[in-house]
mmCIF file of C-alpha atoms in Angstrom:
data_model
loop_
_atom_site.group_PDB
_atom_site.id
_atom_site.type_symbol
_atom_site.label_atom_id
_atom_site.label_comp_id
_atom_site.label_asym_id
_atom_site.label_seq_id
_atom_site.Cartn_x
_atom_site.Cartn_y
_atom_site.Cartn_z
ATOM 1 C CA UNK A 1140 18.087 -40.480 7.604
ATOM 2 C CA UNK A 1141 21.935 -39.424 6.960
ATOM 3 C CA UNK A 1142 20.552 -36.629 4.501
ATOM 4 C CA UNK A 1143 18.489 -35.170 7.040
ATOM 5 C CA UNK A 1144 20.936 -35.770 9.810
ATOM 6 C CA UNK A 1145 23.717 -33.699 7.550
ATOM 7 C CA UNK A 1146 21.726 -31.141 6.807
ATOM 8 C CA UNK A 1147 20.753 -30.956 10.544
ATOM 9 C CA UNK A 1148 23.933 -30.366 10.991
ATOM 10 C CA UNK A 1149 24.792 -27.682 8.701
ATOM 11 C CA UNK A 1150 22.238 -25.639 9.999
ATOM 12 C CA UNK A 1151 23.689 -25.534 13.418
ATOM 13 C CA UNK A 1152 26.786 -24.534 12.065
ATOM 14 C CA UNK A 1153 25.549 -21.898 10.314
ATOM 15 C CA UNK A 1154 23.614 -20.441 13.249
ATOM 16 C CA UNK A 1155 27.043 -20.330 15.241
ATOM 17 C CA UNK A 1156 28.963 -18.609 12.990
ATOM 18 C CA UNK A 1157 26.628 -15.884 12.147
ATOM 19 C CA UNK A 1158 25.635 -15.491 16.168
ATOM 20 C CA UNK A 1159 29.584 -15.569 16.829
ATOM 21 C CA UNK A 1160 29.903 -12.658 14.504
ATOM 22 C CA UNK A 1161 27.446 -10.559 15.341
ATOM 23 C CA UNK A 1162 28.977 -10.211 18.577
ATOM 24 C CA UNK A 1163 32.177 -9.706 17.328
ATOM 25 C CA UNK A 1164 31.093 -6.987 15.046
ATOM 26 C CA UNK A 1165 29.754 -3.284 16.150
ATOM 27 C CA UNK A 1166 26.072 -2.999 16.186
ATOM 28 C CA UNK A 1167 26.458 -0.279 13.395
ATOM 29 C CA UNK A 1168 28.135 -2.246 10.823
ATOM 30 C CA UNK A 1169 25.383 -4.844 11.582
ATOM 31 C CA UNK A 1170 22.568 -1.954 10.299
ATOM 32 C CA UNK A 1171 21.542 0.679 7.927
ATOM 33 C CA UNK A 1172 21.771 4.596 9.297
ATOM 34 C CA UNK A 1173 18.221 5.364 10.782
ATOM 35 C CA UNK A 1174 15.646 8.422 10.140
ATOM 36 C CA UNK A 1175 15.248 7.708 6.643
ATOM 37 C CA UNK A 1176 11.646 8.990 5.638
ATOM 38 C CA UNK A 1177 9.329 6.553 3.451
ATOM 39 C CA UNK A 1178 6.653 8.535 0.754
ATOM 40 C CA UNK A 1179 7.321 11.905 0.440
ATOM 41 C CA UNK A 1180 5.003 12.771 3.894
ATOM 42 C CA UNK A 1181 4.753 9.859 5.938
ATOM 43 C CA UNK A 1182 7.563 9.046 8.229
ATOM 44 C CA UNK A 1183 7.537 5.044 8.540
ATOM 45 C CA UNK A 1184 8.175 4.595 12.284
ATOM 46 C CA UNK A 1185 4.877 7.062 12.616
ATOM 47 C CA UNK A 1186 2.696 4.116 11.759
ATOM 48 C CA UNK A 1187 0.594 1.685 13.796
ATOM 49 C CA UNK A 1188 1.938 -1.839 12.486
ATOM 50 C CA UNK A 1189 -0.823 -4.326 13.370
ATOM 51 C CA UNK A 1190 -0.473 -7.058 15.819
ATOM 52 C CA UNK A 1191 1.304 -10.183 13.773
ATOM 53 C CA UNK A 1192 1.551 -13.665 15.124
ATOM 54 C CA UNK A 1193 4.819 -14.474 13.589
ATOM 55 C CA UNK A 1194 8.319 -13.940 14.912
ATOM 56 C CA UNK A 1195 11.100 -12.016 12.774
ATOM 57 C CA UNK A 1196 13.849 -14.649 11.051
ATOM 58 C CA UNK A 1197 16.890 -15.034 12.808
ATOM 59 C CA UNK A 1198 18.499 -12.535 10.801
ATOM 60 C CA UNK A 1199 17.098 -9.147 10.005
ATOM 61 C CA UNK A 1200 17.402 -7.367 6.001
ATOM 62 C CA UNK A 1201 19.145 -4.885 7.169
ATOM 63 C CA UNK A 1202 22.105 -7.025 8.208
ATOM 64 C CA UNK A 1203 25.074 -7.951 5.974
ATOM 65 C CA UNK A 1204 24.415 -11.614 6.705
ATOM 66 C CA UNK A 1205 20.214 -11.681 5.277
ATOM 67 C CA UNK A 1206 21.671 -13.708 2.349
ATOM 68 C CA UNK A 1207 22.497 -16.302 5.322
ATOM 69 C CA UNK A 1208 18.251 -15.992 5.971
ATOM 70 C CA UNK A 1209 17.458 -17.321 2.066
ATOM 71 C CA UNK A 1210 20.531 -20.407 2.516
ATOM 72 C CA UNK A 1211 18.019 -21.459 5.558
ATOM 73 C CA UNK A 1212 14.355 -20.987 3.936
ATOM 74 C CA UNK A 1213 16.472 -23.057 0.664
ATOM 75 C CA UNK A 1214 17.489 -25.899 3.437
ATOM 76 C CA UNK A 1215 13.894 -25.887 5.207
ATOM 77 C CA UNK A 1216 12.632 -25.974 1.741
ATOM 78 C CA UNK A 1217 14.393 -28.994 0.879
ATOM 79 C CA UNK A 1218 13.401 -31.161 3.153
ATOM 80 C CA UNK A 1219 9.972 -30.551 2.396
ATOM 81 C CA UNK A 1220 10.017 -33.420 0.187
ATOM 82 C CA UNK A 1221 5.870 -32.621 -0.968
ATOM 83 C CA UNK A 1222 4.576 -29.329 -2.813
ATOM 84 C CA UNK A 1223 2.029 -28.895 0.506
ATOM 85 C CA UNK A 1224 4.816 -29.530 3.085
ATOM 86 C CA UNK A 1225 7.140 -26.220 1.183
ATOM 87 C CA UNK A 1226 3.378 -24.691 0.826
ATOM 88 C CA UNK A 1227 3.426 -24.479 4.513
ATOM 89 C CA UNK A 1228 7.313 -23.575 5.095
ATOM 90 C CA UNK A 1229 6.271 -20.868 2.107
ATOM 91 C CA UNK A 1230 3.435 -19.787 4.983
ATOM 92 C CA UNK A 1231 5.700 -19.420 7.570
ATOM 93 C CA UNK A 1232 8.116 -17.398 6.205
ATOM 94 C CA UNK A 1233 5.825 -15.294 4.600
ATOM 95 C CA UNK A 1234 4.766 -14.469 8.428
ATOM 96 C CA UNK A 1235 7.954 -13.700 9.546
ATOM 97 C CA UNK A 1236 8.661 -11.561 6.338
ATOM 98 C CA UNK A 1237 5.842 -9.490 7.857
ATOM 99 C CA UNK A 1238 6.989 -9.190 10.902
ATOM 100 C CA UNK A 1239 10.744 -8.156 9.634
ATOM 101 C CA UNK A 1240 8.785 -5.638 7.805
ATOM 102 C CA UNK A 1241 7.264 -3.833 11.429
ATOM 103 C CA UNK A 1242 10.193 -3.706 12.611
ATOM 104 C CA UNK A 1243 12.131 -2.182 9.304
ATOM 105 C CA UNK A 1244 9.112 0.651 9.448
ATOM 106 C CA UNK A 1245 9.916 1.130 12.923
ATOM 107 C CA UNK A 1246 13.546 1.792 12.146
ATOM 108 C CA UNK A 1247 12.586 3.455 9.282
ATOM 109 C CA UNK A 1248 15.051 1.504 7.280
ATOM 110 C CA UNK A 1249 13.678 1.973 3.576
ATOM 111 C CA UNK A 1250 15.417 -0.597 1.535
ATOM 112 C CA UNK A 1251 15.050 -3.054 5.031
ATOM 113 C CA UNK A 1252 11.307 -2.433 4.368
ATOM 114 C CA UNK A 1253 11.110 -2.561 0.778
ATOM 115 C CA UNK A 1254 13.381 -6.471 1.284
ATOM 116 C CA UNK A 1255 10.706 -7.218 3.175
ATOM 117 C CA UNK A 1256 7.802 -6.632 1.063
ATOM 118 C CA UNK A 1257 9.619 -8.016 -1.624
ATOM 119 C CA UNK A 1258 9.798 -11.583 0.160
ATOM 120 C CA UNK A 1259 6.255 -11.135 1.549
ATOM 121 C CA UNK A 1260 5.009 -10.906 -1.895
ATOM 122 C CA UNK A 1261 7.335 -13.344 -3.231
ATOM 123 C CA UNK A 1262 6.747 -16.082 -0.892
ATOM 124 C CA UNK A 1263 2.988 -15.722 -0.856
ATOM 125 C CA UNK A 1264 3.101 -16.304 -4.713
ATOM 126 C CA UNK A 1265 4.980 -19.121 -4.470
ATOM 127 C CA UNK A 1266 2.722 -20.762 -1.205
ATOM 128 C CA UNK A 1267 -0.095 -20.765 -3.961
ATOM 129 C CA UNK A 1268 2.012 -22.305 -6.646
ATOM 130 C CA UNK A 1269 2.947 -25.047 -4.154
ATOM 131 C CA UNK A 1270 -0.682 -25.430 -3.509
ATOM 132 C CA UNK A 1271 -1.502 -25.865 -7.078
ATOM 133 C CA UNK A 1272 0.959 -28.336 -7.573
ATOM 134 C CA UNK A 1273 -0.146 -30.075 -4.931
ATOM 135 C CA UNK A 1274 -4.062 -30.405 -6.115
ATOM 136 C CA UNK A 1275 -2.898 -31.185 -9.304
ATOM 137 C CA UNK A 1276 -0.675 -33.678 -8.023
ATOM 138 C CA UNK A 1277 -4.158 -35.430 -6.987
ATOM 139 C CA UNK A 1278 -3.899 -34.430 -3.194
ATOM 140 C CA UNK A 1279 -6.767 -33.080 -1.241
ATOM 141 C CA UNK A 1280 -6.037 -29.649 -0.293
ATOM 142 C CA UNK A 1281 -8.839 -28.174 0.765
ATOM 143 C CA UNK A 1282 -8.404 -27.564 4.348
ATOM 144 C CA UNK A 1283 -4.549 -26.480 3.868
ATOM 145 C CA UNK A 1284 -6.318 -24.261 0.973
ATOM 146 C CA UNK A 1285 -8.669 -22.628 3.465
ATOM 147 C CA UNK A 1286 -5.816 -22.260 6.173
ATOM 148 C CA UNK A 1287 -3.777 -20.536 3.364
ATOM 149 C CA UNK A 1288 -6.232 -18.146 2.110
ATOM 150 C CA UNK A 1289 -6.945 -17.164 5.899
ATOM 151 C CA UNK A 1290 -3.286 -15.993 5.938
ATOM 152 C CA UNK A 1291 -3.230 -14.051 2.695
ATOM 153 C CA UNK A 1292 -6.877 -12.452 3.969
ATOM 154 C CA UNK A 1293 -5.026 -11.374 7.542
ATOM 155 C CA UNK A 1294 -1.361 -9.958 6.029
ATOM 156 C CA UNK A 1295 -3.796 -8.071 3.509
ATOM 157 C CA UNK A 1296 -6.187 -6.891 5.892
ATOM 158 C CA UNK A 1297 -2.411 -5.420 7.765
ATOM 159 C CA UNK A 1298 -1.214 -4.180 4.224
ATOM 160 C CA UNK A 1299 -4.511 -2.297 3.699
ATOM 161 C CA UNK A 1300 -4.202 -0.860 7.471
ATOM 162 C CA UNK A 1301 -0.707 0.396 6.627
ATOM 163 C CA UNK A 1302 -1.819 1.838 3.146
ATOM 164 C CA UNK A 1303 -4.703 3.540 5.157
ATOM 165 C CA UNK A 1304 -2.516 5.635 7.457
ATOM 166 C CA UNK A 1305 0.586 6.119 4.683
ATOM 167 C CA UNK A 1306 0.729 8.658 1.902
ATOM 168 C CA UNK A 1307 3.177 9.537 -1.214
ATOM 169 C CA UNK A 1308 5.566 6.651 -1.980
ATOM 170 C CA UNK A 1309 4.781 4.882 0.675
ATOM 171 C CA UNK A 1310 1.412 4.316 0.402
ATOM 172 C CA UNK A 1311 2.122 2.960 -3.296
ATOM 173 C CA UNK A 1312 4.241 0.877 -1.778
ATOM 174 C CA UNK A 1313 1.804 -0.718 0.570
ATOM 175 C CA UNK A 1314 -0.733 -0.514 -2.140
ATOM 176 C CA UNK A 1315 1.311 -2.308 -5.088
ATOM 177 C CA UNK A 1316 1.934 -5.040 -2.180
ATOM 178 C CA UNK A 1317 -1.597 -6.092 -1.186
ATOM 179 C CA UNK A 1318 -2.206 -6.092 -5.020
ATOM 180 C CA UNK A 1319 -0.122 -8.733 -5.227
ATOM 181 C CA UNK A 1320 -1.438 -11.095 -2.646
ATOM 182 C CA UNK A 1321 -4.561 -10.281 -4.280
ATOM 183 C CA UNK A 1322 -3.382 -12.571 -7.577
ATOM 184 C CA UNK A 1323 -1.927 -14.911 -5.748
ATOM 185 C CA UNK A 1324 -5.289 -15.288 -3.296
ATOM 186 C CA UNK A 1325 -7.037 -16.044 -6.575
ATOM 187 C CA UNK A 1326 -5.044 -18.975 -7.285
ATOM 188 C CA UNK A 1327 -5.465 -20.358 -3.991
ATOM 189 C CA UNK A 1328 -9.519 -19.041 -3.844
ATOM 190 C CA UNK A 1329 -9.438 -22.751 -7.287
ATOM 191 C CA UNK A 1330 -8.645 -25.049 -4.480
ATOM 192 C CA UNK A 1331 -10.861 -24.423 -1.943
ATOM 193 C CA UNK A 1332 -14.750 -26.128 -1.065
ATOM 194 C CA UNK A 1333 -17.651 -24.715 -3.442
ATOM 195 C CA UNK A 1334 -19.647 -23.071 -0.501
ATOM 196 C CA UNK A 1335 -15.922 -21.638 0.680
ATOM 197 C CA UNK A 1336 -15.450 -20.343 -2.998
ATOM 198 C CA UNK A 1337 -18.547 -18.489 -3.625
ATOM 199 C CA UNK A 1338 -18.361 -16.688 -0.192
ATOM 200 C CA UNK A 1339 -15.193 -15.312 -0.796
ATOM 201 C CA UNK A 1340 -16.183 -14.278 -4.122
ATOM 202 C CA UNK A 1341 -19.078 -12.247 -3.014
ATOM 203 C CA UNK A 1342 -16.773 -11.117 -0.178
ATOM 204 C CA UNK A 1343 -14.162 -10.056 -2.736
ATOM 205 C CA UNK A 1344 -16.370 -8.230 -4.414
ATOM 206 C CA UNK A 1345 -17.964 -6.042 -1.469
ATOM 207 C CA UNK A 1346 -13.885 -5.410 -1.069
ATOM 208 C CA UNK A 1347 -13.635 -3.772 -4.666
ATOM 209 C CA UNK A 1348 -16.668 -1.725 -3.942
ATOM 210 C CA UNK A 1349 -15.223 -0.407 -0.647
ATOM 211 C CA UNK A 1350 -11.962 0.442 -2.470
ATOM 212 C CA UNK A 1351 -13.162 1.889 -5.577
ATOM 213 C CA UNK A 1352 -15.622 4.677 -3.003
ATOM 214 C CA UNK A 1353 -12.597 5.406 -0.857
ATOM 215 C CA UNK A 1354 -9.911 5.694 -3.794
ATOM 216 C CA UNK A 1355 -12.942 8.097 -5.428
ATOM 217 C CA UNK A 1356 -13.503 9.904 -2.296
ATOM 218 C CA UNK A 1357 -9.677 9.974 -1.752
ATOM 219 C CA UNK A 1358 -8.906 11.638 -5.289
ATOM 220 C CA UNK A 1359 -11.532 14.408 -4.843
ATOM 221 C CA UNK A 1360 -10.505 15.462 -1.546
ATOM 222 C CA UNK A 1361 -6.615 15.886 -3.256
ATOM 223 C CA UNK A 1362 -7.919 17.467 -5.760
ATOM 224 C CA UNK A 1363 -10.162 20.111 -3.714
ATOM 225 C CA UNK A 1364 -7.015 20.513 -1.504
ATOM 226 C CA UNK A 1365 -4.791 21.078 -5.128
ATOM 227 C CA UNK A 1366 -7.042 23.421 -6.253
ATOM 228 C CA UNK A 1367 -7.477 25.826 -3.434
ATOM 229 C CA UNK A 1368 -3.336 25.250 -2.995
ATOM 230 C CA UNK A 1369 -2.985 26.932 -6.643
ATOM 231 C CA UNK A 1370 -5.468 29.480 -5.973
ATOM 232 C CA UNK A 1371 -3.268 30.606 -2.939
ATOM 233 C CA UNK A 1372 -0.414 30.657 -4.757
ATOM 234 C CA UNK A 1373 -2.075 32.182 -8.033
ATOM 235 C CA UNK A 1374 -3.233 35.124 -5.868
ATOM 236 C CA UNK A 1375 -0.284 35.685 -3.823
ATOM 237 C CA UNK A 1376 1.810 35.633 -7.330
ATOM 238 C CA UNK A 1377 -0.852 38.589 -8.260
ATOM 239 C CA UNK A 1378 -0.209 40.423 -5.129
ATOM 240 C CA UNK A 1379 3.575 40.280 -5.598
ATOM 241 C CA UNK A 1380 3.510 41.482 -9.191
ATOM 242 C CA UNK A 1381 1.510 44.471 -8.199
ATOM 243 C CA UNK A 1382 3.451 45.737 -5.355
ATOM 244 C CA UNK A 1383 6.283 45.079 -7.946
ATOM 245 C CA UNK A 1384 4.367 47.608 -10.490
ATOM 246 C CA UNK A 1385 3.162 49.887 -7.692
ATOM 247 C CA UNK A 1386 7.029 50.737 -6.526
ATOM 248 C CA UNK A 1387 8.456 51.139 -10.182
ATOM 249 C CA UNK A 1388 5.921 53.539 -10.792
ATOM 250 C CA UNK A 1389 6.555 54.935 -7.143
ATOM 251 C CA UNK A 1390 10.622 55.169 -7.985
ATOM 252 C CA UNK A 1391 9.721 56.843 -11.467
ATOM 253 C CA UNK A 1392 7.600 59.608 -9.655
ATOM 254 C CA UNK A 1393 10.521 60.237 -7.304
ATOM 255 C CA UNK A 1394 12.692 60.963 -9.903
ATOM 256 C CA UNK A 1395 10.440 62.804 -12.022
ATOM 257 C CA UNK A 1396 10.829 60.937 -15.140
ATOM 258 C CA UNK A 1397 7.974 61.930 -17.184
ATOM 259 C CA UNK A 1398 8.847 58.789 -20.183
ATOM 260 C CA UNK A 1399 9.580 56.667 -17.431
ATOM 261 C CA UNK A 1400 5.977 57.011 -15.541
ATOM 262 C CA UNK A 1401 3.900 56.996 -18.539
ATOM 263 C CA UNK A 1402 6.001 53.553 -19.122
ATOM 264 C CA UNK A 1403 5.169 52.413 -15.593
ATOM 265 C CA UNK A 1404 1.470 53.438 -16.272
ATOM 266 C CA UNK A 1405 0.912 51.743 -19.555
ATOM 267 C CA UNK A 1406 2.760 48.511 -18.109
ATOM 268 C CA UNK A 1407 0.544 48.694 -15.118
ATOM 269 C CA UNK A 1408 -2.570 49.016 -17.518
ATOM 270 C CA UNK A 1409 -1.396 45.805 -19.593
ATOM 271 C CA UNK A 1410 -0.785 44.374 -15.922
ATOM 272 C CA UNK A 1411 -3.913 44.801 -14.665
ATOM 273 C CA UNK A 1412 -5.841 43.688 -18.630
ATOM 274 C CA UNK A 1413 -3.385 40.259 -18.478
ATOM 275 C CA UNK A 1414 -4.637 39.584 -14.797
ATOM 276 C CA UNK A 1415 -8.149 40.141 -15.741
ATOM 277 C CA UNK A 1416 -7.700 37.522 -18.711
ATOM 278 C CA UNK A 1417 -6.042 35.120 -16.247
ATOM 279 C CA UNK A 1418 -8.331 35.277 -13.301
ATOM 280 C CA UNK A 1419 -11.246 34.242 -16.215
ATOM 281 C CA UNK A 1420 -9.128 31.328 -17.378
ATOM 282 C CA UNK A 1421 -8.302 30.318 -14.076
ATOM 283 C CA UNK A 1422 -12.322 30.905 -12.678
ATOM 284 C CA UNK A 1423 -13.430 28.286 -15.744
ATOM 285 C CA UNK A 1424 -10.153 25.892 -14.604
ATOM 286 C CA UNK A 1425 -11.637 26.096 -11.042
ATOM 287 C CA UNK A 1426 -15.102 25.378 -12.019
ATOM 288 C CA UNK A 1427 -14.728 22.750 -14.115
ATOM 289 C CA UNK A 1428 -12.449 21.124 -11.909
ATOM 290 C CA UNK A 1429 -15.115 21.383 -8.523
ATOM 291 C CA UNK A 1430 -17.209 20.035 -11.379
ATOM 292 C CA UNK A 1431 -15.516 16.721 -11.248
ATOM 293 C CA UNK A 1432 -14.733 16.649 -7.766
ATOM 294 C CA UNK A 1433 -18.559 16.726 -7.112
ATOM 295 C CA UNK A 1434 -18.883 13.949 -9.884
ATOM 296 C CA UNK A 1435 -16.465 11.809 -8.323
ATOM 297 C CA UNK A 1436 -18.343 12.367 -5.173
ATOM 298 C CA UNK A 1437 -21.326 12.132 -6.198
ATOM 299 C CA UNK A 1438 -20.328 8.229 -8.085
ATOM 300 C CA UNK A 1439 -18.517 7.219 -4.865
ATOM 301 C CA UNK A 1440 -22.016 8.096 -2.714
ATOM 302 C CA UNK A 1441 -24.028 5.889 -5.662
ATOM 303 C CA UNK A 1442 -21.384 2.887 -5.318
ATOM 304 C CA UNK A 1443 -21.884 2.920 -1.621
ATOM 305 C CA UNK A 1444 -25.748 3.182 -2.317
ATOM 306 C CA UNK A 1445 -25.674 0.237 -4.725
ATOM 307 C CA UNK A 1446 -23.689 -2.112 -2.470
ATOM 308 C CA UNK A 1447 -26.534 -1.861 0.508
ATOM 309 C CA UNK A 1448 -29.065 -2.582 -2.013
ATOM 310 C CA UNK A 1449 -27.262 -5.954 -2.892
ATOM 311 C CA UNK A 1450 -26.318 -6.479 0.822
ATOM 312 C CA UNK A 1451 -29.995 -6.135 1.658
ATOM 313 C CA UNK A 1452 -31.289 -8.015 -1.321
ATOM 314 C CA UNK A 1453 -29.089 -10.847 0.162
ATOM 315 C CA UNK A 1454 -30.216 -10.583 3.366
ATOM 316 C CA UNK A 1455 -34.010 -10.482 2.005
ATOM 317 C CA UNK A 1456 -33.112 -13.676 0.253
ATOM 318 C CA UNK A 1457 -31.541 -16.156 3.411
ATOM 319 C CA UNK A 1458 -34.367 -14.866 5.215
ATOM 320 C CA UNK A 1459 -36.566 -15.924 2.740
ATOM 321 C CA UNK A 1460 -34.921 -19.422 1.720
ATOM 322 C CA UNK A 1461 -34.764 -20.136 5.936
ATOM 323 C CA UNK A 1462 -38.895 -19.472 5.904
ATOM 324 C CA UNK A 1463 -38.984 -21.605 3.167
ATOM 325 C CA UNK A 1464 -37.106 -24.590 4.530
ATOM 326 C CA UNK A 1465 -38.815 -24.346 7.831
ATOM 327 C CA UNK A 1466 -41.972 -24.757 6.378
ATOM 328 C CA UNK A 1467 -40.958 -27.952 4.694
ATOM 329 C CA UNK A 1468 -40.312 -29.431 7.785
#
């Protein structure tokens, strides 16, 4: 009782003496300068952050004093005196790591952001570590398991939302994120009920299919997009160097050099035979690579194919094992 009365204690002080300084200190010491842009096209503050249903810590990462904000998860931590009471402290922070993380997009506070994703990614990893310990501790975890994999499912279903409307860095950034609560939604996926398990296995798997036809439908629409961005610029280059040609023979004529525009003639014949030679090379490049933007497409359309086969195999089969049980009755 004295421990937890002490540490009570310590907390409150804490909490005073970072609130009395933040109001003794200017709002811009207490933050980052704004505007910065996240991914080389996307502008954070340009996204639509999902609805969360946890509340930012007490102190934000881009103040001077979010070291204060791990000395408070380490005392909640310790007195959560068994691995599935710091599983769900590890839960709750991990919620309001999210929700620090909509507001440093709306700033547009880059490193703010990338603190945040840090800790969302580090304290879901260590929820499901807690978890393990737990089960293997002999506990029944089964329901906490379930609760926890709902809350990796909903901050990934957000990550994959903000991945969906981000591009460049950015979008890596969201990406390499979700990837991790992916690993650590495995771990937790070993403590929950059979009939739990084997849905989200099969649900897990409709997810990889779904990713692996919009990544492939993603790359060949970049790659269309590259390749008619290089033709532009391949033909305006051609332009540029003829006009070039065309006025140096233009300037020799002027002056009535007779050396100079048989020079300017033969270099515009060697011109014209080097663009001939590079419009063929680049015709095969372009070919080729429409080639494999209509395989890509083509795969992505046969992914999407196979997964309503399997969906409607499934479906084929309940219907079929519900005929067959009401008949036994």
């Amino acid at each position: 009782m004295g421990r937890k009365v002490g540490l009570s204690f310590a907390i409150v002080s804490i909490v005073f003496f970072v609130f009395a300084f933040s109001l003794i200190l200017p709002k811009s010491a207490l933050s980052h300068h704004q505007g910065k842009v996240l991914g080389e096209s996307t502008v954070s503050s340009q996204i639509n952050f999902p609805p969360v249903t946890s509340g930012a810590g007490f102190i934000l990462p881009d103040s001077p004093f979010y070291f204060l904000d791990k000395t408070f998860q380490q005392i909640r931590l310790l007195i959560a005196f068994t691995p599935e009471s710091r599983a769900k402290v590890r839960q709750e922070i991990a919620g309001e790591r999210l929700a620090e993380l909509r507001i440093m997009l709306a700033r547009n506070n880059q490193s703010g952001a990338d603190t945040a994703l840090d800790g969302l990614a580090e304290e879901v990893d260590k929820m499901a570590i807690s978890l393990s310990e737990a089960a293997a501790s002999g506990k029944d975890v089964k329901e906490l398991a379930k609760e926890i994999n709902q809350t990796i499912k909903s901050h990934r279903d957000i990550l994959n939302s903000l991945e969906s409307q981000a591009e460049g860095v950015l979008k890596l950034k969201f990406k390499t994120a979700k990837e991790a609560l992916k690993l650590s939604k495995t771990n937790v996926e070993d403590e929950l009920p059979e009939e739990e398990l084997e849905k989200e296995i099969e649900e897990g798997l409709d997810d990889e299919i779904d990713e692996l036809t919009e990544e492939a439908t993603g790359s060949a629409r970049r790659l269309e997009h590259a390749i008619n961005v290089l033709e532009r610029l391949a033909s305006e280059a051609a332009v540029k160097e003829q006009l070039k040609r065309e006025e140096a023979l233009r300037h020799a004529i002027e002056v009535k050099n007779e050396a100079l525009i048989r020079q300017q003639e033969r270099f515009a014949l060697e011109e014209e035979e080097k663009q001939k030679i590079l419009l063929e090379a680049r015709v095969k490049v372009v070919s080729e690579a429409r080639e494999s933007v209509k395989r890509s497409q083509e795969a992505a359309e046969r992914l999407k194919k196979a997964q309503e086969v399997v969906k409607e195999a499934k479906a084929v089969s309940s219907e079929s094992s519900e005929s067959s049980d009401q008949e036994s009755e």
